[in-house]
Tab-separated table of C-alpha atoms and ligand atoms in Angstrom:
chain	number	residue	atom	x	y	z
A	224	UNK	CA	71.306	58.514	156.930
A	225	UNK	CA	74.820	59.620	157.651
A	226	UNK	CA	75.924	57.791	154.453
A	227	UNK	CA	73.333	59.627	152.434
A	228	UNK	CA	74.286	63.106	153.723
A	229	UNK	CA	77.939	62.390	153.155
A	230	UNK	CA	77.183	61.583	149.512
A	231	UNK	CA	75.260	64.894	149.225
A	232	UNK	CA	78.085	66.840	150.765
A	233	UNK	CA	80.653	65.060	148.601
A	234	UNK	CA	78.634	65.814	145.504
A	235	UNK	CA	78.342	69.467	146.306
A	236	UNK	CA	82.034	69.708	147.075
A	237	UNK	CA	82.937	67.928	143.750
A	238	UNK	CA	80.523	70.199	141.826
A	239	UNK	CA	82.066	73.266	143.485
A	240	UNK	CA	85.573	72.227	142.430
A	241	UNK	CA	84.334	71.483	138.935
A	242	UNK	CA	82.686	74.897	138.570
A	243	UNK	CA	85.907	76.557	139.860
A	244	UNK	CA	87.855	74.778	137.126
A	245	UNK	CA	85.320	75.787	134.476
A	246	UNK	CA	85.491	79.458	135.589
A	247	UNK	CA	89.317	79.463	135.621
A	248	UNK	CA	89.547	77.730	132.128
A	249	UNK	CA	86.935	80.067	130.667
A	250	UNK	CA	88.818	83.068	132.065
A	251	UNK	CA	92.058	81.863	130.434
A	252	UNK	CA	90.326	81.300	127.055
A	253	UNK	CA	88.702	84.743	127.210
A	254	UNK	CA	92.065	86.350	128.020
A	255	UNK	CA	93.671	84.716	124.966
A	256	UNK	CA	90.737	85.358	122.729
A	257	UNK	CA	90.150	88.984	123.567
A	258	UNK	CA	93.125	90.130	125.565
A	259	UNK	CA	95.427	88.485	122.968
A	260	UNK	CA	93.644	90.054	120.065
A	261	UNK	CA	93.656	93.602	121.309
A	262	UNK	CA	97.375	93.256	122.151
A	263	UNK	CA	98.006	92.254	118.549
A	264	UNK	CA	96.088	95.242	117.333
A	265	UNK	CA	98.406	97.749	119.046
A	266	UNK	CA	101.919	96.643	120.005
A	267	UNK	CA	102.823	93.020	119.276
A	268	UNK	CA	104.123	93.206	115.809
A	269	UNK	CA	107.337	91.559	117.110
A	270	UNK	CA	110.466	91.372	115.102
A	271	UNK	CA	109.982	87.580	114.733
A	272	UNK	CA	106.839	88.199	112.593
A	273	UNK	CA	108.463	90.535	110.123
A	274	UNK	CA	109.558	88.819	106.889
A	275	UNK	CA	112.360	91.164	105.888
A	276	UNK	CA	116.038	91.245	106.740
A	277	UNK	CA	116.768	93.522	109.700
A	278	UNK	CA	119.570	95.858	108.762
A	279	UNK	CA	119.990	97.774	112.055
A	280	UNK	CA	118.098	99.663	114.802
A	281	UNK	CA	118.640	102.760	116.800
A	282	UNK	CA	116.955	105.186	119.222
A	283	UNK	CA	115.984	108.862	118.742
A	284	UNK	CA	113.610	111.057	120.728
A	285	UNK	CA	112.184	108.166	122.650
A	286	UNK	CA	111.526	106.216	119.544
A	287	UNK	CA	113.077	102.910	118.499
A	288	UNK	CA	113.729	102.940	114.730
A	289	UNK	CA	114.206	99.540	113.048
A	290	UNK	CA	115.194	99.363	109.447
A	291	UNK	CA	114.495	96.288	107.221
A	292	UNK	CA	115.273	95.520	103.643
A	293	UNK	CA	114.824	92.585	101.275
A	294	UNK	CA	118.482	92.011	100.928
A	295	UNK	CA	121.822	93.718	101.842
A	296	UNK	CA	121.855	97.239	100.278
A	297	UNK	CA	123.257	97.298	96.686
A	298	UNK	CA	123.722	99.799	93.852
A	299	UNK	CA	120.138	99.714	92.474
A	300	UNK	CA	116.496	99.942	93.566
A	301	UNK	CA	116.270	98.867	97.259
A	302	UNK	CA	112.977	98.553	99.060
A	303	UNK	CA	113.102	99.546	102.698
A	304	UNK	CA	110.758	98.957	105.564
A	305	UNK	CA	110.728	100.963	108.806
A	306	UNK	CA	109.136	99.902	112.115
A	307	UNK	CA	108.846	102.540	114.871
A	308	UNK	CA	108.232	101.658	118.606
A	309	UNK	CA	107.816	103.671	121.728
A	310	UNK	CA	111.120	102.966	123.392
A	311	UNK	CA	109.565	102.683	126.867
A	312	UNK	CA	106.340	100.739	126.289
A	313	UNK	CA	107.533	99.055	123.050
A	314	UNK	CA	104.100	99.983	121.599
A	315	UNK	CA	104.356	100.203	117.794
A	316	UNK	CA	103.911	103.691	116.455
A	317	UNK	CA	101.690	103.734	113.414
A	318	UNK	CA	100.542	107.326	112.907
A	319	UNK	CA	103.812	109.156	112.144
A	320	UNK	CA	105.009	110.695	108.942
A	321	UNK	CA	108.303	109.035	107.888
A	322	UNK	CA	110.752	110.261	105.245
A	323	UNK	CA	114.163	109.321	103.957
A	324	UNK	CA	117.332	111.323	103.422
A	325	UNK	CA	120.200	109.247	101.981
A	326	UNK	CA	123.593	110.832	101.887
A	327	UNK	CA	127.072	109.888	100.637
A	328	UNK	CA	129.966	111.887	101.929
A	329	UNK	CA	132.786	111.546	99.477
A	330	UNK	CA	135.214	113.916	101.318
A	331	UNK	CA	135.394	116.522	98.555
A	332	UNK	CA	131.669	116.534	97.968
A	333	UNK	CA	128.430	115.214	99.417
A	334	UNK	CA	125.505	113.902	97.406
A	335	UNK	CA	122.221	112.195	97.716
A	336	UNK	CA	120.424	109.760	95.333
A	337	UNK	CA	116.949	108.955	94.150
A	338	UNK	CA	114.473	107.649	96.916
A	339	UNK	CA	110.802	107.201	97.528
A	340	UNK	CA	109.535	108.273	100.918
A	341	UNK	CA	107.757	105.531	102.947
A	342	UNK	CA	104.091	105.092	103.063
A	343	UNK	CA	102.421	103.358	106.000
A	344	UNK	CA	101.154	99.865	105.355
A	345	UNK	CA	98.403	98.849	107.855
A	346	UNK	CA	98.695	95.129	106.915
A	347	UNK	CA	102.245	94.643	108.317
A	348	UNK	CA	102.373	97.952	110.306
A	349	UNK	CA	105.564	98.974	108.442
A	350	UNK	CA	106.436	102.144	106.598
A	351	UNK	CA	107.491	100.970	103.140
A	352	UNK	CA	109.681	103.133	100.812
A	353	UNK	CA	112.625	102.714	98.445
A	354	UNK	CA	116.114	104.070	97.691
A	355	UNK	CA	118.103	103.793	94.477
A	356	UNK	CA	121.734	103.940	95.461
A	357	UNK	CA	123.796	105.181	92.584
A	358	UNK	CA	127.284	104.424	93.986
A	359	UNK	CA	128.928	101.612	96.029
A	360	UNK	CA	130.485	102.481	99.438
A	361	UNK	CA	129.466	103.878	102.706
A	362	UNK	CA	126.119	105.720	102.850
A	363	UNK	CA	124.333	107.534	105.690
A	364	UNK	CA	120.648	106.652	105.494
A	365	UNK	CA	118.635	109.093	107.533
A	366	UNK	CA	115.122	107.992	108.624
A	367	UNK	CA	113.219	111.092	109.624
A	368	UNK	CA	109.911	111.073	111.493
A	369	UNK	CA	107.620	113.554	113.093
A	370	UNK	CA	105.493	112.847	116.009
A	371	UNK	CA	102.521	113.860	114.143
A	372	UNK	CA	100.046	113.943	117.024
A	373	UNK	CA	102.283	115.812	119.413
A	374	UNK	CA	104.304	118.294	117.474
A	375	UNK	CA	105.722	119.141	113.986
A	376	UNK	CA	109.271	118.713	115.058
A	377	UNK	CA	111.326	116.456	112.774
A	378	UNK	CA	113.451	113.767	114.408
A	379	UNK	CA	115.754	111.412	112.705
A	380	UNK	CA	118.019	108.435	113.166
A	381	UNK	CA	121.061	107.999	110.956
A	382	UNK	CA	121.834	104.493	109.810
A	383	UNK	CA	125.321	103.923	108.285
A	384	UNK	CA	125.892	100.920	105.959
A	385	UNK	CA	127.966	99.818	103.063
A	386	UNK	CA	126.240	99.590	99.665
A	387	UNK	CA	127.568	96.775	97.476
A	388	UNK	CA	128.452	97.259	93.900
A	389	UNK	CA	125.975	96.001	91.254
A	390	UNK	CA	125.213	96.732	87.577
A	391	UNK	CA	121.574	97.811	87.917
A	392	UNK	CA	122.039	101.593	87.417
A	393	UNK	CA	123.157	103.401	84.302
A	394	UNK	CA	124.420	106.958	84.805
A	395	UNK	CA	124.010	108.766	81.529
A	396	UNK	CA	124.718	112.236	80.255
A	397	UNK	CA	121.915	112.584	77.724
A	398	UNK	CA	121.644	114.500	74.452
A	399	UNK	CA	119.204	116.901	76.122
A	400	UNK	CA	121.910	118.132	78.431
A	401	UNK	CA	120.524	116.461	81.530
A	402	UNK	CA	122.033	113.634	83.641
A	403	UNK	CA	119.814	110.625	83.980
A	404	UNK	CA	119.838	107.419	86.137
A	405	UNK	CA	118.112	104.464	84.498
A	406	UNK	CA	117.637	101.584	86.921
A	407	UNK	CA	116.717	98.090	86.228
A	408	UNK	CA	114.411	96.956	89.031
A	409	UNK	CA	113.424	93.545	90.239
A	410	UNK	CA	113.217	90.720	89.392
A	411	UNK	CA	116.843	89.899	89.509
A	412	UNK	CA	116.019	86.235	88.583
A	413	UNK	CA	114.981	86.027	85.017
A	414	UNK	CA	113.251	82.939	83.510
A	415	UNK	CA	113.047	81.591	79.982
A	416	UNK	CA	109.804	82.939	78.432
A	417	UNK	CA	107.789	86.039	79.147
A	418	UNK	CA	108.978	88.211	82.127
A	419	UNK	CA	107.631	91.437	83.662
A	420	UNK	CA	110.200	94.069	83.516
A	421	UNK	CA	110.461	97.454	85.229
A	422	UNK	CA	112.830	100.431	85.048
A	423	UNK	CA	112.799	103.578	87.024
A	424	UNK	CA	114.264	106.877	85.542
A	425	UNK	CA	115.501	109.810	87.631
A	426	UNK	CA	117.294	112.918	86.634
A	427	UNK	CA	119.872	114.837	88.683
A	428	UNK	CA	118.604	118.288	89.326
A	429	UNK	CA	121.192	119.137	91.998
A	430	UNK	CA	123.600	116.878	93.930
A	431	UNK	CA	120.851	116.550	96.546
A	432	UNK	CA	117.727	116.284	94.308
A	433	UNK	CA	117.062	113.364	91.963
A	434	UNK	CA	113.371	113.654	90.925
A	435	UNK	CA	111.593	110.961	88.972
A	436	UNK	CA	111.130	111.530	85.196
A	437	UNK	CA	107.629	110.554	83.976
A	438	UNK	CA	107.571	111.810	80.493
A	439	UNK	CA	109.991	109.654	78.448
A	440	UNK	CA	109.392	106.844	75.963
A	441	UNK	CA	111.328	103.631	76.185
A	442	UNK	CA	112.018	101.367	73.135
A	443	UNK	CA	113.306	98.001	74.391
A	444	UNK	CA	115.152	95.521	72.191
A	445	UNK	CA	116.390	92.304	73.657
A	446	UNK	CA	119.318	90.678	71.936
A	447	UNK	CA	121.047	87.332	72.349
A	448	UNK	CA	124.660	87.254	71.066
A	449	UNK	CA	125.232	83.679	69.807
A	450	UNK	CA	128.851	84.325	68.971
A	451	UNK	CA	130.656	84.375	65.586
A	452	UNK	CA	128.758	87.439	64.600
A	453	UNK	CA	125.301	85.768	64.869
A	454	UNK	CA	122.538	86.488	67.265
A	455	UNK	CA	118.779	86.966	67.513
A	456	UNK	CA	116.063	88.902	69.182
A	457	UNK	CA	112.660	87.715	70.481
A	458	UNK	CA	108.964	88.347	69.590
A	459	UNK	CA	106.157	89.790	71.525
A	460	UNK	CA	108.095	92.164	73.821
A	461	UNK	CA	106.109	95.089	75.285
A	462	UNK	CA	107.975	98.360	75.584
A	463	UNK	CA	107.994	99.627	79.109
A	464	UNK	CA	105.519	102.539	79.613
A	465	UNK	CA	105.222	104.957	82.441
A	466	UNK	CA	103.083	103.939	85.418
A	467	UNK	CA	103.832	106.328	88.269
A	468	UNK	CA	106.777	107.859	90.184
A	469	UNK	CA	109.130	107.369	87.217
A	470	UNK	CA	108.485	103.603	87.051
A	471	UNK	CA	108.147	102.182	83.476
A	472	UNK	CA	106.870	98.620	83.185
A	473	UNK	CA	106.691	96.245	80.248
A	474	UNK	CA	107.232	92.645	79.198
A	475	UNK	CA	110.355	90.993	77.968
A	476	UNK	CA	110.525	87.603	76.220
A	477	UNK	CA	113.698	85.534	76.780
A	478	UNK	CA	113.374	82.683	74.277
A	479	UNK	CA	116.588	80.935	75.482
A	480	UNK	CA	118.620	80.580	78.645
A	481	UNK	CA	121.955	82.390	78.729
A	482	UNK	CA	123.168	85.924	78.455
A	483	UNK	CA	120.965	88.575	76.966
A	484	UNK	CA	121.517	92.253	76.254
A	485	UNK	CA	118.523	94.475	76.973
A	486	UNK	CA	119.024	97.466	74.652
A	487	UNK	CA	117.099	100.638	75.483
A	488	UNK	CA	116.579	103.681	73.364
A	489	UNK	CA	114.974	106.405	75.470
A	490	UNK	CA	113.302	109.436	73.868
A	491	UNK	CA	111.550	112.588	74.821
A	492	UNK	CA	108.794	114.139	72.735
A	493	UNK	CA	111.274	115.107	69.994
A	494	UNK	CA	114.011	112.416	69.612
A	495	UNK	CA	116.142	109.694	71.147
A	496	UNK	CA	118.091	111.339	73.988
A	497	UNK	CA	119.973	108.327	75.356
A	498	UNK	CA	120.748	104.656	74.667
A	499	UNK	CA	122.047	101.981	77.036
A	500	UNK	CA	122.243	98.238	77.507
A	501	UNK	CA	121.691	96.139	80.500
A	502	UNK	CA	123.273	92.597	80.495
A	503	UNK	CA	121.325	89.810	82.268
A	504	UNK	CA	121.668	86.149	82.636
A	505	UNK	CA	118.534	83.925	82.157
A	506	UNK	CA	118.599	80.581	84.045
B	702	CU	CU1	129.389	109.004	95.770
């Protein structure tokens, strides 16, 4: 009898401990399943999960501004990504308007360059934009933001960095009297065969204003110089045509590895206004 009641008691005790464990484990699982998910939804886009190169970060008006790029800034078309965080809670801020204002102070004069204001991407929670640096050297890169839900005041953080020389931008005084910047965009790595190719074209209205030009026609003629006065082109190229924001995209066929000239003749509605050549190496 005493043995029997001991077994009952022991069994109850055991079941009680077991239930306690189940409740604790279930609680932990629920926390990770639901607690974890809702955290991800608001504030846990940590720097470790962002695939781009972090250039710098700074604080302005209670906001932490983090600037990312795909590579070190260079003379050419640079994509930039901005992450904004509440500097106290570290919550990611996703409902702001963000704009760029690049500036080069050359002592005797100050000028800007072409840029594309960032647009919020809900997939990676970054504001993605671009800037075409037209000169090598030190640039101030202002990232401006408004706290759209609170006020219309514009805040900004000024990044400072060196822009490396590259040969991706042609600065041309055209026959129509305007100055243009033609930029060869990515890819920088070309392959033998058919490649997508993209240019952007901007004009210099003032030293601070470089709007995209959407109305030009590009005739593209690749040429491989084989030395000794010989050379050849390639078949089936597609002239770059305007898509949007001054971006012109087409296809270029590199039939051999080595150095190629990409000859461009750019015309307005009337005539050819400028010609230029980009030199690329095909691996
Ligand atoms: Cu300059």
